[in-house]
Amino acid sequence: MNEVALGTLALVLVGIAVVALWRQTTAQRALRALQADTERRAAALSESEAFMRTLTETGQASLVVTDRNDRVRHANSQWLQLFGYTRGELATLAAQDVHADGEAARARLFAQMHGDGALRHCETRFRRKDGSEFWGLVDSARVRIAGEMLRVTWISDNTDEHAAAEQLRTLAAEQELLLQNLQVGIVYTGDGKLLRANPRFAEMFGFADTDILVGRGSACLYPDEAELKRFGAEVGKAFAAGQVYSGEWKAARQDGSTFDAYARARAISQPGYQYATIWMIDDITERKRSEEALRVAHKAQLAIFEAASVGIGILREGVVLRCNRRLEEIFGYEAGELDGRPTRIWYASDEAYAEGRRIANERIGHSSRHDLLLQRKDGTPFWCRMQARYIDPNSTHGSVWVMEDVTEENQTAEALREAKRLADEATQAKSMFLANMSHEIRTPMNAIIGMSHLALKTGLTPRQRDYIAKVHGAGTALLGIVNDILDFSKIEAGKLEIEHVPFELAQVLSNVGTLLEGKAGEKGLALTVDLAPDVPPALVGDPLRLGQVVTNLVGNAIKFTDQGHVAVQVRLLERLADGVRLQLEVRDSGIGMDAAQTARLFQAFSQADGSTTRKYGGTGLGLTISKRLVEAMGGTIAVDSAPGRGSRFWFSLRMGVAERTGSAAMPMPEALEPMPLRGVRLLLAEDNEINQQIAVELLESAGAAVTVAGNGQLALDLLAGGAAFDAVLMDLQMPVMDGMQATARIRADARFAQLPIIAMTAHAMVEERERCLAAGMVDHITKPIDPPTMLRTLARWVQPQRDAPHVPTAAAPTAADQPLPVLAGLDTAAGLSRAGGKPGLYLRLLQQFHERQSDAGDRIAAALAAQDAATAERIAHTVRGVAGNLGFGALQQQAQALEAAIGAGAPHTEALAAFAQQLAVATAGLRAALAPPAALAEEPAAATATPAELAQHASRFAALLQASDSDAGDYFNAHRPALRQLLGEGATARVASALQDYEFDTALDQLRGAVQTHGIAV
């Protein structure tokens, strides 16, 4: 490098150094200027902060300064004390931390800011550091300090003022609520105008609402100018005297109607008005109307008081305050003379006065009256009847007394008492005489009856027997009369004693039946006894007297009944804590009585009338004794009767209940008359042959004549053909026409409107019974048939014929020598009972069931396969009824389940299988049990009957067939060898077939044709 280049380089380096030095000098000068300015600014800020701190700390209000980010920049000591923070905690404290209502409160405050961002006297709720809250009054403004926009806020604790303001607001709201709901009209007026009113005032005066009346003149409240001036003058006078006004006036509604009003008014001060008033107004129209009614009633009471025919006095503390004129007349005083006088003057002595006061104090307020012996003004005694009642409950205003002179009445009553005493003595003497005489007569009568009874057991000629029998009968009747007289005399003499001992009610009723069934049978009457199942069997009472009453009533019923029935019923009326209350009833279908006859029925020595006494005999004491006995046992007796419709006697008794000990009571006789249906003609509509046979045998054994129809259509044909029947027994489910349809057709014919139709069905439900009654039937018999129940039901609807012929049943041997089958599932006792207790009939029914129902399951299945549900249901129903009658309980239940399933259209496969299985078990058991023993497989050869024996058999067998008696079958089986000899093989088979189907006429025709060859007439 040459020198020039080095010089140039040195020059450049020098230039660079010079420039760097200049720049450094310049930078140092700028830095010193910036430091001076910063020091000036810091001094100014320090001076400003010192000024602000001095200003805020020396004030009384709490103050806080926040920046635009709501961070606390400064707070004075008063603020720190109010909120409970330290100055060191301000750095982390935000404005929202002290607002109790959070952002919602700050939002409300921002909404109240003025345009310049200031807040003036705004109220909000704050939260201290410890969580307590207070109400504060806020003033706030924005200020610029050292070039920065800050917010200065002054806060003062306003809690007490806020609470006071809230209390005032609550009080004002309550006052407003009270004003709006008061039932008194309230209105403010000023210078004659309506300023404000509550709803009651608007309603009272007919304004639509309270707003519409504001500004109206108060003259609209008055009917006319005159009333306005009158009332205004009274109010002005009271106000001028500085008083509150109160008074009545005639007010007017807006529709022009008027009402009576009561007003209370006070003058008040109201800004802007010279005269202001507050009014309280009541509508007193109803009150004035009530007051007027009370005045009228008071006048009426005064008129009654003075016009009463009895003495009336108002007494208090033993002094007469006031009395009417009649009371003064009773005691002999002049008008007004008794007022203020003590009641002591009514008594003859102090002792009598004290006793009278005691009785009066005991009796006052009671409805009953009492008689006292008092004295008049002149000292004469008289009997006074009095009754009293306090005017008010605490007797402050005294009591009202009603008095009347009953001296004459008491004298008459005393005379009657003396006469009754004499009559009672005479009655007692008479009763004692009757009692003694009855005992004296009873002794020889016992000898007469006893000896005549013994004489009848000895060998007597017919004439002697007739004489002695009449003596015995007359003596027995006379003894009954003597017994009645003796009982009556005991009752009259008060010597009858009632026992309280345990007894069996069924035994008492059985004794009555045993005693009287002969008399009922002689007249052809059905005598039944029905003891309700809920009646306790063992009771405590007097069985002798109870039996005497029932015997008397039943005996009377039989005496006055020529045809029909006599029924005894016992029902439980009530269960009591110490026993039961029973009702015993005796009904008959006899001659009956009218009201006049029943009125004197229980009088001694009295019957319905004189002619009755002559026709039926008797002393007329029986019912009197019964009535006295029932009453002596604590009961009552009554009668209900009408001429030609029979009588109904009933009595109720309270009895104790005893513990049943020892053997059971004697069985209750269901039907005491062996022929309760004698002469009754019955139509039996029943398709099942076994049910036919059971019903026919039971009914014919009771004396009825039975015609069988296999379905409803055949029953209709018989009725339409002119056949006469007393009643129809109607099965419900039958082929061709069922029982419901047949009943409807019968009821549609006016000729049969009164014909009793009684349902016979295996359905025992209440709904089924109601359906039968609705269809026109009168009663209901449930299968399996219970013979006593069936006879009792029929007895309610038919009248037996006393004179109807009846062929007595033969005592021929039956199939009793063949034992009854013992099978699982077969209740032979129940089945035999439903067959009338006839073993032969029961065995034949079992045989028929085996023969005719063994294939019932197959027939049902076939009907169902052919879509014939009605036939399938009917077959199941038939098996159900027959099985129940025979005693196959399980089979009956399976048949019932199958019938219900088919009838409801429900699945029936399982029910049919269970039914078929149960039926197979029953029929297989019957097949084995009913097979004849090998020794009897062939009928043994019988000795040839003589012509006389054949004639006797023909005559007896023909009589049974003519009477359609079911015993004809038993007779035929018992005497088959002799009858075969009489009939021949062919006729014997035809007769057997006819008997099996109850075709008695066919069998009789076969018998008549056959016996002609033997020269026998039947």
JSON list of N, CA and C in Angstrom, two decimals, residues 295-316:
[
{"chain": "A", "resi": 295, "resn": "ARG", "atom": "N", "xyz": [-139.44, -4.57, 66.28]},
{"chain": "A", "resi": 295, "resn": "ARG", "atom": "CA", "xyz": [-140.47, -3.76, 66.96]},
{"chain": "A", "resi": 295, "resn": "ARG", "atom": "C", "xyz": [-141.85, -4.36, 66.79]},
{"chain": "A", "resi": 296, "resn": "VAL", "atom": "N", "xyz": [-142.13, -4.83, 65.58]},
{"chain": "A", "resi": 296, "resn": "VAL", "atom": "CA", "xyz": [-143.44, -5.45, 65.33]},
{"chain": "A", "resi": 296, "resn": "VAL", "atom": "C", "xyz": [-143.58, -6.72, 66.15]},
{"chain": "A", "resi": 297, "resn": "ALA", "atom": "N", "xyz": [-142.49, -7.53, 66.17]},
{"chain": "A", "resi": 297, "resn": "ALA", "atom": "CA", "xyz": [-142.54, -8.77, 66.95]},
{"chain": "A", "resi": 297, "resn": "ALA", "atom": "C", "xyz": [-142.72, -8.49, 68.43]},
{"chain": "A", "resi": 298, "resn": "HIS", "atom": "N", "xyz": [-142.08, -7.43, 68.90]},
{"chain": "A", "resi": 298, "resn": "HIS", "atom": "CA", "xyz": [-142.21, -7.08, 70.31]},
{"chain": "A", "resi": 298, "resn": "HIS", "atom": "C", "xyz": [-143.65, -6.70, 70.64]},
{"chain": "A", "resi": 299, "resn": "LYS", "atom": "N", "xyz": [-144.26, -5.94, 69.74]},
{"chain": "A", "resi": 299, "resn": "LYS", "atom": "CA", "xyz": [-145.66, -5.58, 69.95]},
{"chain": "A", "resi": 299, "resn": "LYS", "atom": "C", "xyz": [-146.54, -6.83, 69.97]},
{"chain": "A", "resi": 300, "resn": "ALA", "atom": "N", "xyz": [-146.23, -7.78, 69.03]},
{"chain": "A", "resi": 300, "resn": "ALA", "atom": "CA", "xyz": [-147.03, -9.01, 68.99]},
{"chain": "A", "resi": 300, "resn": "ALA", "atom": "C", "xyz": [-146.84, -9.82, 70.27]},
{"chain": "A", "resi": 301, "resn": "GLN", "atom": "N", "xyz": [-145.60, -9.89, 70.77]},
{"chain": "A", "resi": 301, "resn": "GLN", "atom": "CA", "xyz": [-145.35, -10.62, 72.01]},
{"chain": "A", "resi": 301, "resn": "GLN", "atom": "C", "xyz": [-146.07, -9.97, 73.18]},
{"chain": "A", "resi": 302, "resn": "LEU", "atom": "N", "xyz": [-146.09, -8.65, 73.19]},
{"chain": "A", "resi": 302, "resn": "LEU", "atom": "CA", "xyz": [-146.83, -7.97, 74.25]},
{"chain": "A", "resi": 302, "resn": "LEU", "atom": "C", "xyz": [-148.30, -8.30, 74.19]},
{"chain": "A", "resi": 303, "resn": "ALA", "atom": "N", "xyz": [-148.83, -8.37, 72.95]},
{"chain": "A", "resi": 303, "resn": "ALA", "atom": "CA", "xyz": [-150.25, -8.71, 72.80]},
{"chain": "A", "resi": 303, "resn": "ALA", "atom": "C", "xyz": [-150.51, -10.12, 73.29]},
{"chain": "A", "resi": 304, "resn": "ILE", "atom": "N", "xyz": [-149.60, -11.06, 72.90]},
{"chain": "A", "resi": 304, "resn": "ILE", "atom": "CA", "xyz": [-149.76, -12.45, 73.36]},
{"chain": "A", "resi": 304, "resn": "ILE", "atom": "C", "xyz": [-149.62, -12.52, 74.87]},
{"chain": "A", "resi": 305, "resn": "PHE", "atom": "N", "xyz": [-148.65, -11.80, 75.39]},
{"chain": "A", "resi": 305, "resn": "PHE", "atom": "CA", "xyz": [-148.39, -11.77, 76.83]},
{"chain": "A", "resi": 305, "resn": "PHE", "atom": "C", "xyz": [-149.64, -11.39, 77.61]},
{"chain": "A", "resi": 306, "resn": "GLU", "atom": "N", "xyz": [-150.32, -10.37, 77.11]},
{"chain": "A", "resi": 306, "resn": "GLU", "atom": "CA", "xyz": [-151.50, -9.88, 77.84]},
{"chain": "A", "resi": 306, "resn": "GLU", "atom": "C", "xyz": [-152.74, -10.71, 77.55]},
{"chain": "A", "resi": 307, "resn": "ALA", "atom": "N", "xyz": [-152.81, -11.34, 76.34]},
{"chain": "A", "resi": 307, "resn": "ALA", "atom": "CA", "xyz": [-154.02, -12.08, 75.97]},
{"chain": "A", "resi": 307, "resn": "ALA", "atom": "C", "xyz": [-153.95, -13.55, 76.34]},
{"chain": "A", "resi": 308, "resn": "ALA", "atom": "N", "xyz": [-152.80, -14.03, 76.84]},
{"chain": "A", "resi": 308, "resn": "ALA", "atom": "CA", "xyz": [-152.65, -15.46, 77.13]},
{"chain": "A", "resi": 308, "resn": "ALA", "atom": "C", "xyz": [-153.65, -15.91, 78.19]},
{"chain": "A", "resi": 309, "resn": "SER", "atom": "N", "xyz": [-154.13, -17.15, 78.03]},
{"chain": "A", "resi": 309, "resn": "SER", "atom": "CA", "xyz": [-155.09, -17.71, 79.00]},
{"chain": "A", "resi": 309, "resn": "SER", "atom": "C", "xyz": [-154.40, -18.26, 80.22]},
{"chain": "A", "resi": 310, "resn": "VAL", "atom": "N", "xyz": [-153.06, -18.31, 80.22]},
{"chain": "A", "resi": 310, "resn": "VAL", "atom": "CA", "xyz": [-152.30, -18.75, 81.39]},
{"chain": "A", "resi": 310, "resn": "VAL", "atom": "C", "xyz": [-151.56, -17.56, 81.95]},
{"chain": "A", "resi": 311, "resn": "GLY", "atom": "N", "xyz": [-151.19, -17.67, 83.23]},
{"chain": "A", "resi": 311, "resn": "GLY", "atom": "CA", "xyz": [-150.43, -16.60, 83.85]},
{"chain": "A", "resi": 311, "resn": "GLY", "atom": "C", "xyz": [-148.98, -16.64, 83.43]},
{"chain": "A", "resi": 312, "resn": "ILE", "atom": "N", "xyz": [-148.42, -15.47, 83.10]},
{"chain": "A", "resi": 312, "resn": "ILE", "atom": "CA", "xyz": [-147.03, -15.37, 82.68]},
{"chain": "A", "resi": 312, "resn": "ILE", "atom": "C", "xyz": [-146.36, -14.30, 83.51]},
{"chain": "A", "resi": 313, "resn": "GLY", "atom": "N", "xyz": [-145.20, -14.65, 84.11]},
{"chain": "A", "resi": 313, "resn": "GLY", "atom": "CA", "xyz": [-144.48, -13.68, 84.93]},
{"chain": "A", "resi": 313, "resn": "GLY", "atom": "C", "xyz": [-142.99, -13.74, 84.67]},
{"chain": "A", "resi": 314, "resn": "ILE", "atom": "N", "xyz": [-142.34, -12.59, 84.78]},
{"chain": "A", "resi": 314, "resn": "ILE", "atom": "CA", "xyz": [-140.89, -12.51, 84.66]},
{"chain": "A", "resi": 314, "resn": "ILE", "atom": "C", "xyz": [-140.34, -12.26, 86.06]},
{"chain": "A", "resi": 315, "resn": "LEU", "atom": "N", "xyz": [-139.52, -13.21, 86.55]},
{"chain": "A", "resi": 315, "resn": "LEU", "atom": "CA", "xyz": [-139.01, -13.16, 87.91]},
{"chain": "A", "resi": 315, "resn": "LEU", "atom": "C", "xyz": [-137.49, -13.09, 87.90]},
{"chain": "A", "resi": 316, "resn": "ARG", "atom": "N", "xyz": [-136.96, -12.38, 88.91]},
{"chain": "A", "resi": 316, "resn": "ARG", "atom": "CA", "xyz": [-135.51, -12.37, 89.10]},
{"chain": "A", "resi": 316, "resn": "ARG", "atom": "C", "xyz": [-135.22, -12.27, 90.57]}
]
